[in-house]
Amino acid sequence: MLVHGAAAIVGPVPSSIFRFVALLTIFSLAATAAQAQRRQRQAQAAQAPNGSVWESPAAALEYRIDRNWSFHLDAQLRFDQNMSRLRTLQVRPGFEYVVSPNWALAAGYVQFTRYLPGARQSRGPFQDILYRTRIDGLPIAGRLRWEELFFDDSRLLVRTRALAGVRIPLWRSPWELALSDEVFVNVSTDRPTRTSGFAQNRAYIGFGRQLTAWAKGSLGYELDTLRGGNGAFRNEHNIKLNLAFSLN
């Protein structure tokens, strides 16, 4: 009786309320779809198209603390073609400890600041195993790097990077030819657009020379081959200008 009486008091629901609820539902669905499209456009904008050309000036500082310890600071900018717009900034301070004449260990911190629309910032520690030697007088270097990158959306990327390089003196001139290749492998990731396994490759060729007793410069070309979340590959062309300074 109470329920029947309450229903009699409330009466039938007006059709205007149904229309209001229907319009509200339509607006919510439209807003959700628009937000999804906006995120997709941002993700596409954050990913450079195939064949992009970059200019990447970089500077490196080294300060030897004692016979075994040294401090290193690397900074790299990346610009659009014709240096028209800054896209990324990378800063990497760290310490190196010489274990033997050929082997060294290093560790530090890296900060990646990205200026692409929709790009996420990342930062985190890294650890290196370094190997340096000479074969027939040619300087050979190898590096195995482990990185843990934390993004500003609380996601994590763990990856390793293996680099091998050689410097070849050009006759009796102060110039040398530098060749290197670096492979990136994603070890662990919780981002749906990233997969474990091969991530990218960087092949570099350039010319460098000693500028002063405490400064060295190089100019070269780097071909970056990157694997996207859908498994497709794209290439980026990178013109690199490097300056390295020794503070002691």
Coordinates of C-alpha atoms in Angstrom, one line a residue:
M1 CA 0.0 0.0 0.0
L2 CA 2.8 2.4 0.9
V3 CA 4.5 1.8 -2.5
H4 CA 1.3 2.1 -4.4
G5 CA 0.5 5.3 -2.6
A6 CA 4.0 6.7 -3.2
A7 CA 3.7 5.9 -6.9
A8 CA 0.4 7.6 -7.0
I9 CA 1.8 10.7 -5.4
V10 CA 4.9 10.8 -7.8
G11 CA 2.9 10.0 -10.9
P12 CA 4.4 9.3 -14.3
V13 CA 7.9 10.6 -15.2
P14 CA 7.5 13.6 -17.5
S15 CA 8.9 13.0 -21.1
S16 CA 11.1 16.1 -20.7
I17 CA 13.2 14.3 -18.2
F18 CA 13.8 11.5 -20.6
R19 CA 14.8 14.0 -23.3
F20 CA 17.2 15.7 -20.8
V21 CA 18.8 12.4 -19.9
A22 CA 19.1 11.4 -23.5
L23 CA 20.8 14.7 -24.5
L24 CA 23.1 14.5 -21.5
T25 CA 24.1 11.0 -22.6
I26 CA 24.8 12.1 -26.1
F27 CA 26.9 15.1 -25.0
S28 CA 28.9 12.8 -22.7
L29 CA 29.6 10.3 -25.5
A30 CA 30.5 13.2 -27.8
A31 CA 32.9 14.7 -25.3
T32 CA 34.5 11.3 -24.7
A33 CA 35.0 10.7 -28.4
A34 CA 36.4 14.2 -28.9
Q35 CA 38.9 13.7 -26.0
A36 CA 40.0 10.4 -27.5
Q37 CA 40.5 12.0 -30.9
R38 CA 42.5 14.8 -29.2
R39 CA 44.8 12.3 -27.4
Q40 CA 45.3 10.4 -30.7
R41 CA 46.2 13.7 -32.5
Q42 CA 48.6 14.5 -29.6
A43 CA 50.2 11.1 -29.8
Q44 CA 50.6 11.4 -33.6
A45 CA 52.1 14.9 -33.2
A46 CA 54.5 13.6 -30.5
Q47 CA 55.9 11.0 -32.9
A48 CA 58.0 12.6 -35.6
P49 CA 57.1 11.4 -39.2
N50 CA 59.3 9.1 -41.2
G51 CA 62.3 10.9 -42.7
S52 CA 62.4 13.8 -40.2
V53 CA 65.6 15.9 -40.2
W54 CA 67.0 17.2 -36.9
E55 CA 69.9 19.4 -35.8
S56 CA 71.4 18.3 -32.5
P57 CA 74.2 20.5 -31.0
A58 CA 75.7 19.0 -27.8
A59 CA 78.3 19.9 -25.2
A60 CA 80.1 17.7 -22.8
L61 CA 82.2 18.6 -19.7
E62 CA 84.7 16.4 -17.9
Y63 CA 86.3 17.1 -14.6
R64 CA 88.8 14.6 -13.1
I65 CA 88.5 14.5 -9.4
D66 CA 91.5 12.1 -8.9
R67 CA 93.2 9.3 -10.7
N68 CA 90.1 7.1 -10.6
W69 CA 87.1 9.4 -10.2
S70 CA 85.8 11.9 -12.7
F71 CA 82.6 14.0 -13.1
H72 CA 80.8 14.2 -16.5
L73 CA 78.0 16.5 -17.6
D74 CA 76.4 16.1 -21.1
A75 CA 73.7 18.3 -22.6
Q76 CA 72.1 18.0 -26.0
L77 CA 69.5 20.1 -27.8
R78 CA 67.4 18.8 -30.8
F79 CA 65.9 21.3 -33.3
D80 CA 63.6 21.0 -36.3
Q81 CA 65.0 21.4 -39.8
N82 CA 66.7 24.8 -40.3
M83 CA 67.0 25.2 -36.5
S84 CA 63.4 26.6 -36.5
R85 CA 62.1 25.1 -33.3
L86 CA 63.5 23.4 -30.2
R87 CA 62.0 19.9 -29.8
T88 CA 64.0 18.2 -27.0
L89 CA 66.6 18.9 -24.3
Q90 CA 68.6 16.2 -22.7
V91 CA 70.8 16.7 -19.6
R92 CA 72.9 13.9 -18.2
P93 CA 75.2 14.4 -15.1
G94 CA 77.2 11.4 -13.8
F95 CA 80.3 10.0 -12.2
E96 CA 82.8 7.6 -13.6
Y97 CA 85.2 5.3 -11.7
V98 CA 88.2 3.7 -13.5
V99 CA 88.5 0.0 -12.5
S100 CA 91.5 -0.9 -14.7
P101 CA 93.4 0.6 -17.7
N102 CA 90.6 -0.8 -20.0
W103 CA 87.5 -0.9 -17.8
A104 CA 85.4 1.7 -16.0
L105 CA 82.0 2.0 -14.3
A106 CA 79.7 5.0 -14.4
A107 CA 76.3 6.1 -13.0
G108 CA 74.2 9.2 -13.0
Y109 CA 70.9 10.8 -13.8
V110 CA 69.2 11.9 -17.0
Q111 CA 66.4 14.4 -17.7
F112 CA 64.6 14.3 -21.0
T113 CA 62.5 17.5 -21.7
R114 CA 60.3 17.2 -24.8
Y115 CA 58.6 20.1 -26.4
L116 CA 56.5 18.2 -29.0
P117 CA 52.7 18.6 -28.4
G118 CA 51.5 15.7 -26.3
A119 CA 55.0 14.4 -25.5
R120 CA 55.7 13.2 -21.9
Q121 CA 58.7 14.1 -19.9
S122 CA 61.0 11.4 -18.5
R123 CA 63.8 11.2 -16.0
G124 CA 65.7 8.5 -14.1
P125 CA 69.0 6.9 -13.2
F126 CA 71.5 5.1 -15.5
Q127 CA 74.4 2.8 -15.0
D128 CA 77.3 2.2 -17.4
I129 CA 80.0 -0.5 -18.0
L130 CA 82.7 1.1 -20.2
Y131 CA 85.5 -0.6 -22.1
R132 CA 88.4 1.3 -23.9
T133 CA 91.4 -0.1 -25.7
R134 CA 93.5 0.2 -28.9
I135 CA 93.7 -2.3 -31.7
D136 CA 96.6 -1.7 -34.1
G137 CA 96.7 1.9 -32.8
L138 CA 93.0 2.6 -33.3
P139 CA 91.0 3.7 -30.3
I140 CA 88.1 1.3 -29.7
A141 CA 85.3 2.0 -27.2
G142 CA 82.3 0.1 -26.0
R143 CA 79.6 0.9 -23.5
L144 CA 76.7 -1.0 -22.0
R145 CA 74.1 1.3 -20.4
W146 CA 71.1 0.4 -18.2
E147 CA 68.4 3.0 -17.9
E148 CA 65.3 3.3 -15.7
L149 CA 63.1 6.1 -17.1
F150 CA 60.1 7.4 -15.1
F151 CA 57.5 9.4 -17.1
D152 CA 55.3 12.2 -15.8
D153 CA 52.2 9.9 -16.2
S154 CA 53.7 7.5 -13.6
R155 CA 54.7 4.9 -16.2
L156 CA 58.2 3.3 -16.3
L157 CA 60.5 2.2 -19.1
V158 CA 63.6 0.0 -18.4
R159 CA 65.9 -0.4 -21.3
T160 CA 69.5 -1.3 -22.1
R161 CA 71.8 0.3 -24.7
A162 CA 74.9 -1.2 -26.3
L163 CA 77.3 1.0 -28.1
A164 CA 80.6 0.3 -30.1
G165 CA 82.8 2.9 -31.7
V166 CA 86.1 3.4 -33.3
R167 CA 88.2 6.5 -34.2
I168 CA 90.4 6.5 -37.3
P169 CA 93.2 9.1 -37.7
L170 CA 93.2 10.6 -41.2
W171 CA 96.8 10.4 -42.3
R172 CA 99.0 12.9 -40.5
S173 CA 96.3 15.6 -40.2
P174 CA 94.7 16.5 -36.8
W175 CA 91.4 15.1 -38.1
E176 CA 89.9 11.7 -37.4
L177 CA 87.0 9.7 -38.7
A178 CA 84.5 8.5 -36.0
L179 CA 82.2 5.5 -36.6
S180 CA 79.8 4.1 -34.0
D181 CA 76.6 2.1 -33.7
E182 CA 74.2 1.9 -30.7
V183 CA 71.3 -0.5 -30.2
F184 CA 68.4 0.2 -27.8
V185 CA 66.5 -2.7 -26.3
N186 CA 63.4 -2.3 -24.1
V187 CA 63.6 -4.7 -21.2
S188 CA 60.4 -3.8 -19.4
T189 CA 57.6 -1.3 -20.1
D190 CA 54.1 -0.7 -18.8
R191 CA 53.1 1.7 -21.7
P192 CA 50.6 0.1 -24.1
T193 CA 52.2 1.9 -27.1
R194 CA 55.7 0.4 -26.3
T195 CA 56.8 -3.2 -26.6
S196 CA 59.7 -5.1 -25.2
G197 CA 62.6 -6.0 -27.4
F198 CA 64.4 -4.0 -30.1
A199 CA 63.5 -0.3 -29.9
Q200 CA 65.9 1.7 -32.0
N201 CA 69.3 1.8 -33.7
R202 CA 71.7 4.8 -34.1
A203 CA 74.4 4.6 -36.7
Y204 CA 76.9 7.5 -36.7
I205 CA 79.7 8.8 -39.0
G206 CA 81.5 12.0 -38.4
F207 CA 84.8 13.9 -38.4
G208 CA 86.4 15.4 -35.4
R209 CA 89.7 17.0 -34.2
Q210 CA 91.4 18.5 -31.2
L211 CA 90.6 22.2 -31.1
T212 CA 92.7 23.3 -28.1
A213 CA 94.5 21.5 -25.3
W214 CA 91.2 21.3 -23.4
A215 CA 88.5 21.3 -26.2
K216 CA 87.6 18.9 -29.0
G217 CA 84.9 19.2 -31.7
S218 CA 83.2 16.9 -34.2
L219 CA 80.5 17.2 -36.9
G220 CA 78.7 14.2 -38.2
Y221 CA 75.5 12.4 -39.4
E222 CA 73.4 9.9 -37.5
L223 CA 70.7 7.7 -38.9
D224 CA 68.2 6.8 -36.3
T225 CA 65.9 3.8 -37.0
L226 CA 63.0 3.5 -34.5
R227 CA 60.4 0.8 -34.0
G228 CA 56.9 2.1 -33.3
G229 CA 54.3 0.5 -31.1
N230 CA 52.6 -1.2 -34.1
G231 CA 55.9 -2.8 -35.1
A232 CA 56.5 -0.4 -38.1
F233 CA 59.9 1.2 -38.5
R234 CA 60.7 4.8 -39.3
N235 CA 64.0 6.7 -39.9
E236 CA 65.2 10.0 -38.6
H237 CA 68.2 11.9 -40.0
N238 CA 70.3 13.7 -37.4
I239 CA 73.0 16.3 -38.0
K240 CA 75.2 16.4 -34.9
L241 CA 77.6 19.0 -33.7
N242 CA 79.5 18.0 -30.6
L243 CA 81.9 20.0 -28.4
A244 CA 83.8 18.3 -25.5
F245 CA 85.6 20.3 -22.8
S246 CA 88.1 19.1 -20.2
L247 CA 88.2 21.3 -17.1
N248 CA 91.6 20.0 -15.9

